[in-house]
mmCIF file of C-alpha atoms in Angstrom:
data_model
loop_
_atom_site.group_PDB
_atom_site.id
_atom_site.type_symbol
_atom_site.label_atom_id
_atom_site.label_comp_id
_atom_site.label_asym_id
_atom_site.label_seq_id
_atom_site.Cartn_x
_atom_site.Cartn_y
_atom_site.Cartn_z
ATOM 1 C CA MET A 1 -13.458 -61.663 60.188
ATOM 2 C CA ALA A 2 -14.339 -58.241 61.511
ATOM 3 C CA THR A 3 -11.446 -56.218 62.849
ATOM 4 C CA ASP A 4 -11.161 -53.939 65.846
ATOM 5 C CA HIS A 5 -12.151 -50.293 65.479
ATOM 6 C CA GLN A 6 -9.493 -47.871 64.293
ATOM 7 C CA ASN A 7 -9.730 -44.120 64.071
ATOM 8 C CA PRO A 8 -10.907 -43.093 60.566
ATOM 9 C CA ALA A 9 -8.191 -40.461 60.258
ATOM 10 C CA THR A 10 -5.554 -43.107 60.993
ATOM 11 C CA LYS A 11 -6.990 -45.509 58.442
ATOM 12 C CA GLN A 12 -7.087 -42.854 55.726
ATOM 13 C CA LYS A 13 -3.308 -42.419 55.985
ATOM 14 C CA GLN A 14 -2.671 -46.074 55.222
ATOM 15 C CA PRO A 15 -1.640 -46.923 51.641
ATOM 16 C CA VAL A 16 -4.506 -47.964 49.400
ATOM 17 C CA ALA A 17 -3.934 -51.488 48.060
ATOM 18 C CA SER A 18 -6.997 -51.553 45.830
ATOM 19 C CA ASN A 19 -8.890 -49.263 43.482
ATOM 20 C CA PHE A 20 -11.890 -49.767 45.762
ATOM 21 C CA LYS A 21 -11.927 -49.766 49.543
ATOM 22 C CA LEU A 22 -14.839 -49.283 51.951
ATOM 23 C CA VAL A 23 -14.982 -49.816 55.720
ATOM 24 C CA ILE A 24 -18.219 -50.785 57.469
ATOM 25 C CA TYR A 25 -18.636 -50.006 61.175
ATOM 26 C CA GLU A 26 -21.331 -51.715 63.191
ATOM 27 C CA GLN A 27 -22.051 -48.591 65.261
ATOM 28 C CA GLU A 28 -22.572 -44.931 64.426
ATOM 29 C CA ASN A 29 -19.642 -42.493 64.310
ATOM 30 C CA PHE A 30 -17.151 -45.180 63.274
ATOM 31 C CA GLN A 31 -17.378 -47.129 66.514
ATOM 32 C CA GLY A 32 -17.474 -50.869 67.252
ATOM 33 C CA ARG A 33 -16.270 -53.683 65.072
ATOM 34 C CA CYS A 34 -15.415 -52.906 61.470
ATOM 35 C CA HIS A 35 -15.059 -54.857 58.258
ATOM 36 C CA GLU A 36 -13.163 -53.795 55.143
ATOM 37 C CA LEU A 37 -14.440 -54.419 51.608
ATOM 38 C CA THR A 38 -12.390 -54.246 48.406
ATOM 39 C CA GLY A 39 -14.935 -55.960 46.159
ATOM 40 C CA PRO A 40 -18.603 -56.953 45.893
ATOM 41 C CA CYS A 41 -20.442 -58.330 48.929
ATOM 42 C CA ASN A 42 -23.914 -59.764 48.323
ATOM 43 C CA ASN A 43 -24.723 -60.174 52.011
ATOM 44 C CA ILE A 44 -22.723 -58.568 54.821
ATOM 45 C CA GLN A 45 -24.091 -61.086 57.327
ATOM 46 C CA GLU A 46 -22.064 -63.737 55.533
ATOM 47 C CA ALA A 47 -19.015 -61.600 56.391
ATOM 48 C CA ASP A 48 -20.012 -61.710 60.095
ATOM 49 C CA VAL A 49 -21.294 -58.109 60.100
ATOM 50 C CA THR A 50 -24.575 -57.752 62.000
ATOM 51 C CA LYS A 51 -25.432 -54.128 61.220
ATOM 52 C CA VAL A 52 -24.160 -51.102 59.278
ATOM 53 C CA GLY A 53 -23.957 -48.123 61.636
ATOM 54 C CA SER A 54 -21.465 -45.949 59.744
ATOM 55 C CA ILE A 55 -19.339 -46.133 56.589
ATOM 56 C CA LEU A 56 -15.917 -44.833 55.603
ATOM 57 C CA VAL A 57 -15.173 -44.813 51.860
ATOM 58 C CA LEU A 58 -11.426 -44.719 51.307
ATOM 59 C CA CYS A 59 -11.569 -45.287 47.571
ATOM 60 C CA GLY A 60 -14.702 -45.564 45.517
ATOM 61 C CA PRO A 61 -17.384 -44.971 44.440
ATOM 62 C CA TRP A 62 -19.709 -47.726 45.718
ATOM 63 C CA VAL A 63 -23.396 -48.566 45.755
ATOM 64 C CA GLY A 64 -25.144 -50.170 48.721
ATOM 65 C CA TYR A 65 -28.432 -52.060 48.674
ATOM 66 C CA GLU A 66 -31.241 -52.571 51.145
ATOM 67 C CA GLN A 67 -31.622 -56.290 50.375
ATOM 68 C CA PRO A 68 -29.220 -59.221 49.822
ATOM 69 C CA GLY A 69 -28.094 -59.896 46.278
ATOM 70 C CA CYS A 70 -27.869 -56.170 45.444
ATOM 71 C CA LYS A 71 -31.624 -55.588 45.426
ATOM 72 C CA GLY A 72 -34.023 -53.053 46.916
ATOM 73 C CA GLU A 73 -33.341 -49.403 47.690
ATOM 74 C CA GLN A 74 -29.984 -48.097 46.423
ATOM 75 C CA TYR A 75 -27.462 -45.827 48.151
ATOM 76 C CA VAL A 76 -24.533 -44.259 46.289
ATOM 77 C CA PHE A 77 -21.310 -43.691 48.253
ATOM 78 C CA GLU A 78 -18.398 -41.556 47.130
ATOM 79 C CA LYS A 79 -15.092 -41.010 48.911
ATOM 80 C CA GLY A 80 -15.748 -39.621 52.374
ATOM 81 C CA GLU A 81 -17.268 -40.272 55.798
ATOM 82 C CA TYR A 82 -20.855 -41.317 56.531
ATOM 83 C CA PRO A 83 -21.233 -41.290 60.337
ATOM 84 C CA ARG A 84 -24.862 -42.482 60.444
ATOM 85 C CA TRP A 85 -27.604 -43.704 58.128
ATOM 86 C CA ASP A 86 -29.099 -40.285 57.366
ATOM 87 C CA ALA A 87 -25.743 -39.248 55.865
ATOM 88 C CA TRP A 88 -26.307 -41.617 52.941
ATOM 89 C CA THR A 89 -30.073 -41.340 52.448
ATOM 90 C CA ASN A 90 -32.908 -38.895 53.073
ATOM 91 C CA SER A 91 -35.692 -41.114 51.763
ATOM 92 C CA ARG A 92 -36.539 -41.969 55.394
ATOM 93 C CA CYS A 93 -37.743 -45.390 54.299
ATOM 94 C CA SER A 94 -35.027 -47.715 55.594
ATOM 95 C CA ASP A 95 -31.773 -47.612 57.561
ATOM 96 C CA CYS A 96 -30.802 -51.104 56.443
ATOM 97 C CA ILE A 97 -27.912 -51.941 54.096
ATOM 98 C CA VAL A 98 -26.923 -55.555 53.509
ATOM 99 C CA ALA A 99 -25.058 -55.589 50.153
ATOM 100 C CA PHE A 100 -22.368 -53.525 48.444
ATOM 101 C CA ARG A 101 -20.558 -53.407 45.131
ATOM 102 C CA PRO A 102 -18.019 -51.021 43.578
ATOM 103 C CA ILE A 103 -19.114 -48.656 40.806
ATOM 104 C CA LYS A 104 -16.787 -48.561 37.836
ATOM 105 C CA VAL A 105 -16.137 -45.003 36.664
ATOM 106 C CA ASP A 106 -14.058 -45.133 33.484
ATOM 107 C CA SER A 107 -15.188 -42.177 31.397
ATOM 108 C CA GLN A 108 -14.497 -38.476 31.712
ATOM 109 C CA GLY A 109 -17.401 -37.616 29.404
ATOM 110 C CA HIS A 110 -21.032 -37.815 30.508
ATOM 111 C CA LYS A 111 -24.211 -38.070 28.437
ATOM 112 C CA ILE A 112 -27.631 -39.340 29.526
ATOM 113 C CA VAL A 113 -31.069 -39.193 27.887
ATOM 114 C CA LEU A 114 -34.221 -39.662 29.973
ATOM 115 C CA TYR A 115 -37.547 -40.471 28.303
ATOM 116 C CA GLU A 116 -41.159 -39.937 29.339
ATOM 117 C CA ASN A 117 -42.402 -43.397 28.268
ATOM 118 C CA PRO A 118 -41.013 -46.946 28.290
ATOM 119 C CA SER A 119 -38.828 -48.138 25.389
ATOM 120 C CA PHE A 120 -37.390 -44.639 24.811
ATOM 121 C CA ALA A 121 -40.624 -43.021 23.613
ATOM 122 C CA GLY A 122 -42.319 -39.699 24.288
ATOM 123 C CA LYS A 123 -40.730 -36.468 25.437
ATOM 124 C CA LYS A 124 -37.109 -36.550 26.547
ATOM 125 C CA ILE A 125 -34.437 -34.554 28.332
ATOM 126 C CA GLU A 126 -30.797 -34.877 27.235
ATOM 127 C CA ILE A 127 -27.996 -33.954 29.632
ATOM 128 C CA ILE A 128 -24.337 -33.638 28.640
ATOM 129 C CA ASP A 129 -21.510 -33.027 31.136
ATOM 130 C CA ASP A 130 -23.719 -31.348 33.711
ATOM 131 C CA ASP A 131 -25.585 -31.932 36.980
ATOM 132 C CA VAL A 132 -29.271 -31.013 37.026
ATOM 133 C CA PRO A 133 -30.795 -30.398 40.480
ATOM 134 C CA SER A 134 -34.278 -29.786 39.038
ATOM 135 C CA PHE A 135 -35.771 -31.050 35.773
ATOM 136 C CA HIS A 136 -38.659 -28.608 36.219
ATOM 137 C CA ALA A 137 -36.229 -25.681 36.123
ATOM 138 C CA HIS A 138 -35.077 -26.965 32.712
ATOM 139 C CA GLY A 139 -38.649 -27.156 31.393
ATOM 140 C CA TYR A 140 -39.079 -30.927 31.731
ATOM 141 C CA HIS A 141 -42.216 -31.765 33.714
ATOM 142 C CA GLU A 142 -42.745 -35.357 32.601
ATOM 143 C CA LYS A 143 -42.196 -38.698 34.269
ATOM 144 C CA VAL A 144 -39.068 -40.767 33.517
ATOM 145 C CA SER A 145 -39.884 -44.283 32.360
ATOM 146 C CA SER A 146 -36.764 -45.226 30.362
ATOM 147 C CA VAL A 147 -33.161 -44.083 30.212
ATOM 148 C CA ARG A 148 -30.198 -44.300 27.833
ATOM 149 C CA VAL A 149 -26.723 -43.746 29.296
ATOM 150 C CA GLN A 150 -24.318 -43.104 26.445
ATOM 151 C CA SER A 151 -21.295 -42.266 28.588
ATOM 152 C CA GLY A 152 -20.344 -41.758 32.199
ATOM 153 C CA THR A 153 -22.029 -42.962 35.383
ATOM 154 C CA TRP A 154 -24.968 -41.133 36.942
ATOM 155 C CA VAL A 155 -27.322 -41.169 39.916
ATOM 156 C CA GLY A 156 -30.929 -40.059 39.586
ATOM 157 C CA TYR A 157 -33.130 -38.893 42.448
ATOM 158 C CA GLN A 158 -36.849 -39.081 43.114
ATOM 159 C CA TYR A 159 -37.143 -35.381 44.019
ATOM 160 C CA PRO A 160 -35.417 -32.097 43.070
ATOM 161 C CA GLY A 161 -32.272 -31.167 44.966
ATOM 162 C CA TYR A 162 -30.894 -34.728 44.934
ATOM 163 C CA ARG A 163 -33.430 -35.995 47.478
ATOM 164 C CA GLY A 164 -35.481 -39.149 47.895
ATOM 165 C CA TYR A 165 -34.842 -42.549 46.375
ATOM 166 C CA GLN A 166 -31.586 -42.945 44.452
ATOM 167 C CA TYR A 167 -31.185 -44.777 41.134
ATOM 168 C CA LEU A 168 -27.773 -45.747 39.758
ATOM 169 C CA PHE A 169 -27.324 -45.384 35.990
ATOM 170 C CA GLU A 170 -24.288 -47.061 34.475
ATOM 171 C CA LYS A 171 -23.593 -47.112 30.736
ATOM 172 C CA GLY A 172 -26.373 -48.938 28.896
ATOM 173 C CA GLU A 173 -30.120 -48.918 28.303
ATOM 174 C CA PHE A 174 -33.018 -49.130 30.754
ATOM 175 C CA LYS A 175 -36.226 -49.767 28.806
ATOM 176 C CA GLU A 176 -38.569 -49.385 31.778
ATOM 177 C CA CYS A 177 -38.346 -48.004 35.296
ATOM 178 C CA SER A 178 -38.198 -51.434 36.945
ATOM 179 C CA GLU A 179 -34.862 -52.012 35.204
ATOM 180 C CA PHE A 180 -33.262 -49.199 37.223
ATOM 181 C CA GLY A 181 -34.980 -50.213 40.449
ATOM 182 C CA ALA A 182 -37.918 -47.802 40.528
ATOM 183 C CA VAL A 183 -41.491 -48.758 41.379
ATOM 184 C CA LEU A 184 -42.859 -45.519 39.898
ATOM 185 C CA PRO A 185 -41.342 -43.452 37.035
ATOM 186 C CA HIS A 186 -40.484 -40.470 39.215
ATOM 187 C CA ILE A 187 -37.053 -38.844 38.734
ATOM 188 C CA GLN A 188 -36.652 -35.093 39.148
ATOM 189 C CA SER A 189 -32.883 -34.554 39.475
ATOM 190 C CA VAL A 190 -29.707 -36.241 38.277
ATOM 191 C CA ARG A 191 -25.971 -35.801 38.763
ATOM 192 C CA ARG A 192 -22.738 -37.331 37.555
ATOM 193 C CA ILE A 193 -20.752 -39.770 39.670
ATOM 194 C CA ARG A 194 -17.155 -38.651 39.458
ATOM 195 C CA ASP A 195 -14.419 -40.172 41.582
ATOM 196 C CA MET A 196 -10.990 -38.781 42.364
ATOM 197 C CA GLN A 197 -9.146 -41.064 39.959
ATOM 198 C CA TYR A 198 -10.728 -39.494 36.875
ATOM 199 C CA HIS A 199 -12.150 -36.231 38.198
ATOM 200 C CA PRO A 200 -9.794 -34.812 40.860
ATOM 201 C CA ARG A 201 -11.764 -31.573 41.072
ATOM 202 C CA GLY A 202 -15.191 -33.001 40.389
ATOM 203 C CA ALA A 203 -16.081 -34.974 43.499
ATOM 204 C CA PHE A 204 -19.619 -34.364 44.731
ATOM 205 C CA HIS A 205 -20.007 -32.733 48.150
ATOM 206 C CA PRO A 206 -23.518 -33.034 49.623
ATOM 207 C CA SER A 207 -24.889 -29.932 51.292
ATOM 208 C CA THR A 208 -25.082 -30.010 55.060
#
């Protein structure tokens, strides 16, 4: 059941009962009915939520999806307020979110290797414990067709400056771009996902 709207500041003062907590509001600016999530939701309509107008992340991080079953365009959410759809995406392709799941962040170290060709072939760029807003500035001008995440959790972006489509990279191997949700092998920036539990001074703050 959806609950009545409460002021976000009031809700943030309440004790957190779970390692993950996200509140969906059906209208922008945290108005209208709201629904609280503490675990995965493959289809918000099954939870009697008709639309996502704004999002309050009390404890995260989370990833949202454009399509049911955690498919389609991805949107990474870290602790904070998202008053309308353009606060969580600038791809300008869709304002629709219908699925959510928590992102497990259990490593303080971060290492990712991105490869030009599928199956970890061709030129590569290796990143350790750093955020890279532009691959071009680091001398890497190639496409990204496969990825190895050795530690940490990351989000890649279609364009420099953390813009465009987002791609979540959790620990493991992605042999081709379709395995991380991309239609084309275009990634030009990447950053670490660091939540307050493990990185109290490392939370990401998007520029306004």
